């Protein structure tokens, strides 16, 4: 979040402390979950960690900010962003 992301989700699944598998989800910021903007704005990664007690999985999803230049994030803005223009007196 300090690097400019709008939101992130970290999910850890597997045998964390007990014999039975659990899932823990940590969320921060603003995150979208569906549609075409999800494909443009959200980057995801999954890794599996082999431990002595079993396998745990870590999923990370980061929502990028809107960037008009297209360097740090997508060029096209979110569809629900509304820009109000002032009336020009002629």
XYZ file of C-alpha atoms in Angstrom:
90
model
C 0.000 0.000 0.000
C 2.934 2.340 0.615
C 4.055 1.813 -2.992
C 0.871 3.279 -4.437
C -1.474 0.280 -4.698
C -5.182 0.966 -4.171
C -5.798 -2.316 -2.370
C -4.512 -5.805 -1.698
C -5.676 -9.207 -0.479
C -3.405 -11.905 0.961
C -4.943 -15.372 1.475
C -3.097 -18.136 3.341
C -4.628 -21.621 3.221
C -3.601 -24.991 4.591
C -2.601 -26.546 7.887
C -1.481 -23.416 9.676
C -1.445 -24.300 13.400
C -3.759 -27.259 13.899
C -4.331 -30.600 12.228
C -7.317 -29.289 10.260
C -6.777 -26.966 7.291
C -7.935 -23.369 7.536
C -7.996 -20.270 5.405
C -7.020 -16.795 6.581
C -7.667 -13.687 4.500
C -6.042 -10.305 5.082
C -7.465 -7.295 3.199
C -6.561 -3.630 2.997
C -7.738 -0.769 0.798
C -10.141 -0.784 -2.168
C -10.483 -3.940 -4.297
C -12.768 -4.876 -7.187
C -13.722 -8.514 -7.751
C -15.399 -8.883 -11.149
C -15.701 -7.651 -14.708
C -13.291 -6.333 -17.309
C -11.716 -3.798 -14.883
C -10.644 -6.747 -12.707
C -8.561 -8.078 -15.604
C -6.959 -4.658 -16.155
C -6.442 -3.437 -12.591
C -5.774 -6.549 -10.465
C -2.569 -8.600 -10.629
C -2.520 -11.961 -8.836
C 0.110 -14.516 -7.839
C -0.078 -17.939 -6.178
C 2.675 -19.908 -4.470
C 2.713 -23.261 -2.673
C 5.016 -23.790 0.302
C 6.059 -27.295 1.312
C 6.334 -27.620 5.096
C 6.918 -30.583 7.353
C 3.268 -30.543 8.479
C 1.904 -30.245 4.927
C 1.430 -27.793 2.089
C 0.233 -24.214 2.535
C -0.792 -21.913 -0.272
C -0.371 -18.164 -0.471
C -2.426 -16.037 -2.874
C -1.732 -12.334 -3.329
C -3.940 -9.920 -5.305
C -2.904 -6.277 -5.767
C -5.105 -3.579 -7.303
C -3.087 -1.094 -9.321
C -3.874 2.641 -9.409
C -5.143 4.424 -12.528
C -2.284 5.997 -14.485
C -3.049 8.156 -17.565
C 0.421 7.422 -18.975
C 0.017 3.635 -18.568
C 3.343 3.110 -16.777
C 2.282 2.346 -13.189
C -1.229 1.072 -13.967
C -3.874 0.799 -16.676
C -4.498 3.729 -19.009
C -8.287 3.455 -19.034
C -10.092 4.703 -15.894
C -12.581 2.652 -13.897
C -16.076 2.743 -15.463
C -17.718 4.066 -12.279
C -15.505 7.192 -12.118
C -17.526 10.311 -12.949
C -15.892 13.586 -13.998
C -17.992 16.754 -13.657
C -17.033 19.604 -15.977
C -17.866 23.232 -15.306
C -20.114 25.096 -17.717
C -18.299 27.486 -20.052
C -19.903 30.929 -20.305
C -19.803 32.237 -23.861
